[in-house]
C-alpha cells in the first residue's frame, strides 16, 4: 500500500517523532487504539472478552423483552447488539466469536421475544424479518470463510436457529423470498458456492 521511499522515511524518523505521530494517529482512529490496547496492555483473553459480551447480549435481549414497545424498537436493539459484536471483532479479531455471538443473538431474540413478535402484524415486521434473514446469511458466510473443521462447533446452534425459522410462518416466507434455504441451517450443510449465491441475490435487489 505504501511505496518503499515512504516506508524508509518513516523508519528514519526519530523515536520522539514516531511517538508523537503514533499518538496523533491513535486519537483519530479509536478502533486502532482499542486494538493496540488489547494486544499490548489488556490482561483479558479473547475468550474472556467473548464471554463478557455473551452475558451482555443475554441481558440486553431479556431487557428488550421486558420493556418491549414495538418490533421496530426491537430491531433497533438488535442493531445496537450487532454493533457491539462488530466492535468486539474489530478489536480482538475474534472470528469464532463473531459467529457464536451472532447465533446467540438471533436465537435468544427469536426465543425470548416470540410472543411479542407473533402478536405484531406481519406488515410491521418486514424490516425485522429481513434483518434476521440477512444476519443468518452472514453467519453462513462467516462459517464458510473459516476452517471447515469448525462447522461441528456450530451445528447445534444452526439447527436451533433453523427450527426457530420454521416456527415463524412469516419469517419463513421472507427467508424463501430472499433466497435463504433454511435446510442449510437445519442440516449445517453450507453450499460450496454460497458466496456466489449471496452475491447474486444481493445483485437482484434482495436482502435489503
mmCIF file of C-alpha atoms in Angstrom:
data_model
loop_
_atom_site.group_PDB
_atom_site.id
_atom_site.type_symbol
_atom_site.label_atom_id
_atom_site.label_comp_id
_atom_site.label_asym_id
_atom_site.label_seq_id
_atom_site.Cartn_x
_atom_site.Cartn_y
_atom_site.Cartn_z
ATOM 1 C CA UNK A 1 0.000 0.000 0.000
ATOM 2 C CA UNK A 2 2.914 2.380 0.748
ATOM 3 C CA UNK A 3 5.938 2.758 -1.513
ATOM 4 C CA UNK A 4 9.462 1.931 -0.382
ATOM 5 C CA UNK A 5 10.556 5.572 -0.199
ATOM 6 C CA UNK A 6 7.727 6.450 2.198
ATOM 7 C CA UNK A 7 8.473 3.452 4.424
ATOM 8 C CA UNK A 8 12.132 4.446 4.562
ATOM 9 C CA UNK A 9 11.199 7.992 5.537
ATOM 10 C CA UNK A 10 9.043 6.720 8.394
ATOM 11 C CA UNK A 11 11.801 4.367 9.513
ATOM 12 C CA UNK A 12 14.279 7.257 9.644
ATOM 13 C CA UNK A 13 12.129 9.376 11.957
ATOM 14 C CA UNK A 14 13.446 9.844 15.469
ATOM 15 C CA UNK A 15 11.813 7.893 18.303
ATOM 16 C CA UNK A 16 10.267 11.110 19.646
ATOM 17 C CA UNK A 17 8.776 11.964 16.251
ATOM 18 C CA UNK A 18 7.458 8.415 15.858
ATOM 19 C CA UNK A 19 5.824 8.531 19.293
ATOM 20 C CA UNK A 20 4.118 11.833 18.512
ATOM 21 C CA UNK A 21 2.932 10.523 15.149
ATOM 22 C CA UNK A 22 1.558 7.303 16.625
ATOM 23 C CA UNK A 23 -0.340 9.122 19.384
ATOM 24 C CA UNK A 24 -1.779 11.569 16.849
ATOM 25 C CA UNK A 25 -2.962 8.698 14.645
ATOM 26 C CA UNK A 26 -4.462 6.823 17.588
ATOM 27 C CA UNK A 27 -6.518 9.863 18.607
ATOM 28 C CA UNK A 28 -8.068 9.825 15.126
ATOM 29 C CA UNK A 29 -8.650 6.058 14.991
ATOM 30 C CA UNK A 30 -10.367 4.746 18.125
ATOM 31 C CA UNK A 31 -10.684 1.218 16.745
ATOM 32 C CA UNK A 32 -6.931 1.033 16.153
ATOM 33 C CA UNK A 33 -6.263 2.458 19.617
ATOM 34 C CA UNK A 34 -8.549 -0.122 21.254
ATOM 35 C CA UNK A 35 -6.982 -2.952 19.253
ATOM 36 C CA UNK A 36 -3.458 -1.913 20.242
ATOM 37 C CA UNK A 37 -4.540 -1.594 23.861
ATOM 38 C CA UNK A 38 -5.958 -5.106 23.732
ATOM 39 C CA UNK A 39 -2.847 -6.540 22.087
ATOM 40 C CA UNK A 40 -0.255 -4.686 24.169
ATOM 41 C CA UNK A 41 -1.777 -3.908 27.567
ATOM 42 C CA UNK A 42 -5.054 -5.695 28.267
ATOM 43 C CA UNK A 43 -4.743 -8.720 30.559
ATOM 44 C CA UNK A 44 -8.035 -10.292 29.425
ATOM 45 C CA UNK A 45 -8.036 -13.001 26.764
ATOM 46 C CA UNK A 46 -10.198 -13.131 23.642
ATOM 47 C CA UNK A 47 -12.253 -15.881 25.281
ATOM 48 C CA UNK A 48 -12.854 -13.777 28.400
ATOM 49 C CA UNK A 49 -13.979 -10.789 26.362
ATOM 50 C CA UNK A 50 -16.227 -13.054 24.270
ATOM 51 C CA UNK A 51 -17.846 -14.438 27.421
ATOM 52 C CA UNK A 52 -18.410 -10.938 28.823
ATOM 53 C CA UNK A 53 -20.118 -9.856 25.612
ATOM 54 C CA UNK A 54 -22.173 -13.054 25.589
ATOM 55 C CA UNK A 55 -23.502 -12.198 29.048
ATOM 56 C CA UNK A 56 -24.207 -8.632 27.948
ATOM 57 C CA UNK A 57 -26.168 -9.879 24.922
ATOM 58 C CA UNK A 58 -28.319 -12.118 27.124
ATOM 59 C CA UNK A 59 -29.087 -9.243 29.484
ATOM 60 C CA UNK A 60 -29.937 -6.827 26.666
ATOM 61 C CA UNK A 61 -32.211 -9.294 24.867
ATOM 62 C CA UNK A 62 -34.015 -10.030 28.127
ATOM 63 C CA UNK A 63 -34.360 -6.307 28.835
ATOM 64 C CA UNK A 64 -35.720 -5.720 25.312
ATOM 65 C CA UNK A 65 -38.425 -8.295 26.031
ATOM 66 C CA UNK A 66 -39.286 -6.843 29.442
ATOM 67 C CA UNK A 67 -39.567 -3.326 28.003
ATOM 68 C CA UNK A 68 -40.969 -4.307 24.607
ATOM 69 C CA UNK A 69 -42.657 -1.447 22.742
ATOM 70 C CA UNK A 70 -42.717 -2.380 19.056
ATOM 71 C CA UNK A 71 -40.861 -4.724 16.715
ATOM 72 C CA UNK A 72 -39.257 -1.611 15.248
ATOM 73 C CA UNK A 73 -37.689 -0.772 18.597
ATOM 74 C CA UNK A 74 -36.654 -4.406 19.000
ATOM 75 C CA UNK A 75 -34.864 -4.146 15.654
ATOM 76 C CA UNK A 76 -33.031 -1.069 16.950
ATOM 77 C CA UNK A 77 -31.913 -3.065 19.998
ATOM 78 C CA UNK A 78 -30.630 -5.850 17.742
ATOM 79 C CA UNK A 79 -28.705 -3.375 15.609
ATOM 80 C CA UNK A 80 -27.019 -1.992 18.729
ATOM 81 C CA UNK A 81 -26.077 -5.503 19.813
ATOM 82 C CA UNK A 82 -24.765 -6.236 16.320
ATOM 83 C CA UNK A 83 -22.662 -3.089 16.606
ATOM 84 C CA UNK A 84 -21.183 -4.349 19.883
ATOM 85 C CA UNK A 85 -20.315 -7.658 18.221
ATOM 86 C CA UNK A 86 -18.693 -5.855 15.294
ATOM 87 C CA UNK A 87 -16.650 -3.704 17.678
ATOM 88 C CA UNK A 88 -15.530 -6.802 19.602
ATOM 89 C CA UNK A 89 -14.338 -8.378 16.355
ATOM 90 C CA UNK A 90 -12.540 -5.232 15.207
ATOM 91 C CA UNK A 91 -10.612 -5.108 18.482
ATOM 92 C CA UNK A 92 -9.919 -8.801 19.071
ATOM 93 C CA UNK A 93 -10.100 -10.305 15.540
ATOM 94 C CA UNK A 94 -12.303 -12.990 17.118
ATOM 95 C CA UNK A 95 -13.747 -14.687 14.018
ATOM 96 C CA UNK A 96 -15.020 -17.663 16.015
ATOM 97 C CA UNK A 97 -16.778 -15.361 18.458
ATOM 98 C CA UNK A 98 -18.308 -13.353 15.623
ATOM 99 C CA UNK A 99 -20.186 -16.489 14.609
ATOM 100 C CA UNK A 100 -21.167 -17.748 18.070
ATOM 101 C CA UNK A 101 -22.272 -14.324 19.295
ATOM 102 C CA UNK A 102 -24.417 -13.668 16.215
ATOM 103 C CA UNK A 103 -26.005 -17.097 16.560
ATOM 104 C CA UNK A 104 -26.680 -16.408 20.235
ATOM 105 C CA UNK A 105 -28.254 -13.043 19.444
ATOM 106 C CA UNK A 106 -30.650 -14.403 16.801
ATOM 107 C CA UNK A 107 -31.619 -17.473 18.830
ATOM 108 C CA UNK A 108 -32.293 -15.511 22.003
ATOM 109 C CA UNK A 109 -34.194 -12.722 20.236
ATOM 110 C CA UNK A 110 -36.485 -15.156 18.408
ATOM 111 C CA UNK A 111 -36.977 -17.293 21.527
ATOM 112 C CA UNK A 112 -37.402 -14.721 24.294
ATOM 113 C CA UNK A 113 -39.389 -12.165 22.270
ATOM 114 C CA UNK A 114 -41.541 -14.734 20.500
ATOM 115 C CA UNK A 115 -44.933 -13.715 21.932
ATOM 116 C CA UNK A 116 -44.372 -10.028 21.154
ATOM 117 C CA UNK A 117 -43.192 -10.708 17.618
ATOM 118 C CA UNK A 118 -46.058 -13.053 16.769
ATOM 119 C CA UNK A 119 -48.576 -10.601 18.234
ATOM 120 C CA UNK A 120 -47.382 -7.925 15.789
ATOM 121 C CA UNK A 121 -48.992 -7.529 12.370
ATOM 122 C CA UNK A 122 -46.782 -9.163 9.682
ATOM 123 C CA UNK A 123 -46.579 -5.924 7.681
ATOM 124 C CA UNK A 124 -44.975 -4.252 10.684
ATOM 125 C CA UNK A 125 -42.333 -6.989 10.880
ATOM 126 C CA UNK A 126 -40.983 -6.787 7.338
ATOM 127 C CA UNK A 127 -37.770 -4.901 8.180
ATOM 128 C CA UNK A 128 -37.262 -7.050 11.271
ATOM 129 C CA UNK A 129 -37.633 -10.328 9.374
ATOM 130 C CA UNK A 130 -35.420 -9.107 6.541
ATOM 131 C CA UNK A 131 -32.712 -8.233 9.052
ATOM 132 C CA UNK A 132 -32.922 -11.674 10.676
ATOM 133 C CA UNK A 133 -32.630 -13.369 7.275
ATOM 134 C CA UNK A 134 -29.693 -11.168 6.250
ATOM 135 C CA UNK A 135 -27.906 -11.848 9.548
ATOM 136 C CA UNK A 136 -28.473 -15.611 9.172
ATOM 137 C CA UNK A 137 -26.945 -15.409 5.703
ATOM 138 C CA UNK A 138 -23.963 -13.537 7.170
ATOM 139 C CA UNK A 139 -23.439 -16.293 9.741
ATOM 140 C CA UNK A 140 -23.309 -18.929 6.999
ATOM 141 C CA UNK A 141 -20.824 -16.830 5.030
ATOM 142 C CA UNK A 142 -18.644 -16.371 8.120
ATOM 143 C CA UNK A 143 -18.636 -20.112 8.814
ATOM 144 C CA UNK A 144 -17.709 -20.848 5.217
ATOM 145 C CA UNK A 145 -14.801 -18.411 5.461
ATOM 146 C CA UNK A 146 -13.102 -20.260 8.340
ATOM 147 C CA UNK A 147 -11.749 -23.780 8.659
ATOM 148 C CA UNK A 148 -14.433 -26.370 7.778
ATOM 149 C CA UNK A 149 -13.412 -28.370 10.839
ATOM 150 C CA UNK A 150 -15.124 -25.733 12.986
ATOM 151 C CA UNK A 151 -18.538 -26.441 11.432
ATOM 152 C CA UNK A 152 -19.298 -29.128 14.029
ATOM 153 C CA UNK A 153 -18.932 -26.451 16.726
ATOM 154 C CA UNK A 154 -21.892 -24.543 15.298
ATOM 155 C CA UNK A 155 -24.107 -27.468 14.226
ATOM 156 C CA UNK A 156 -26.393 -27.449 17.285
ATOM 157 C CA UNK A 157 -26.974 -23.688 17.225
ATOM 158 C CA UNK A 158 -27.549 -23.696 13.465
ATOM 159 C CA UNK A 159 -30.202 -26.391 13.877
ATOM 160 C CA UNK A 160 -31.836 -24.436 16.712
ATOM 161 C CA UNK A 161 -31.930 -21.318 14.558
ATOM 162 C CA UNK A 162 -33.346 -23.299 11.629
ATOM 163 C CA UNK A 163 -36.145 -24.661 13.788
ATOM 164 C CA UNK A 164 -36.917 -21.162 15.022
ATOM 165 C CA UNK A 165 -37.282 -20.064 11.395
ATOM 166 C CA UNK A 166 -39.741 -22.925 10.855
ATOM 167 C CA UNK A 167 -41.777 -21.815 13.866
ATOM 168 C CA UNK A 168 -42.325 -18.327 12.414
ATOM 169 C CA UNK A 169 -44.541 -18.558 9.340
ATOM 170 C CA UNK A 170 -43.780 -15.079 8.044
ATOM 171 C CA UNK A 171 -40.063 -15.333 8.795
ATOM 172 C CA UNK A 172 -40.017 -18.435 6.609
ATOM 173 C CA UNK A 173 -41.803 -16.506 3.862
ATOM 174 C CA UNK A 174 -39.101 -13.839 3.993
ATOM 175 C CA UNK A 175 -36.355 -16.477 4.033
ATOM 176 C CA UNK A 176 -37.731 -18.119 0.893
ATOM 177 C CA UNK A 177 -38.320 -14.755 -0.801
ATOM 178 C CA UNK A 178 -34.714 -13.677 -0.110
ATOM 179 C CA UNK A 179 -33.152 -16.952 -1.221
ATOM 180 C CA UNK A 180 -32.181 -18.377 2.163
ATOM 181 C CA UNK A 181 -32.610 -22.160 2.215
ATOM 182 C CA UNK A 182 -33.381 -22.972 5.867
ATOM 183 C CA UNK A 183 -32.145 -26.517 5.273
ATOM 184 C CA UNK A 184 -28.628 -25.031 5.262
ATOM 185 C CA UNK A 185 -29.236 -24.190 8.918
ATOM 186 C CA UNK A 186 -31.112 -27.341 9.880
ATOM 187 C CA UNK A 187 -28.548 -29.688 8.348
ATOM 188 C CA UNK A 188 -25.463 -27.492 8.846
ATOM 189 C CA UNK A 189 -24.628 -28.022 5.192
ATOM 190 C CA UNK A 190 -23.435 -24.833 3.546
ATOM 191 C CA UNK A 191 -23.137 -24.774 -0.269
ATOM 192 C CA UNK A 192 -19.613 -24.501 -1.603
ATOM 193 C CA UNK A 193 -20.721 -21.573 -3.767
ATOM 194 C CA UNK A 194 -22.638 -19.692 -1.073
ATOM 195 C CA UNK A 195 -20.565 -16.552 -1.655
ATOM 196 C CA UNK A 196 -21.652 -16.507 -5.308
ATOM 197 C CA UNK A 197 -25.257 -17.287 -4.305
ATOM 198 C CA UNK A 198 -25.286 -14.414 -1.827
ATOM 199 C CA UNK A 199 -23.704 -12.032 -4.320
ATOM 200 C CA UNK A 200 -26.318 -12.842 -6.975
ATOM 201 C CA UNK A 201 -29.184 -12.471 -4.501
ATOM 202 C CA UNK A 202 -27.883 -9.034 -3.469
ATOM 203 C CA UNK A 203 -27.369 -8.032 -7.093
ATOM 204 C CA UNK A 204 -31.027 -8.862 -7.767
ATOM 205 C CA UNK A 205 -32.141 -6.442 -5.058
ATOM 206 C CA UNK A 206 -32.891 -8.837 -2.204
ATOM 207 C CA UNK A 207 -31.636 -8.994 1.418
ATOM 208 C CA UNK A 208 -32.275 -5.273 1.888
#
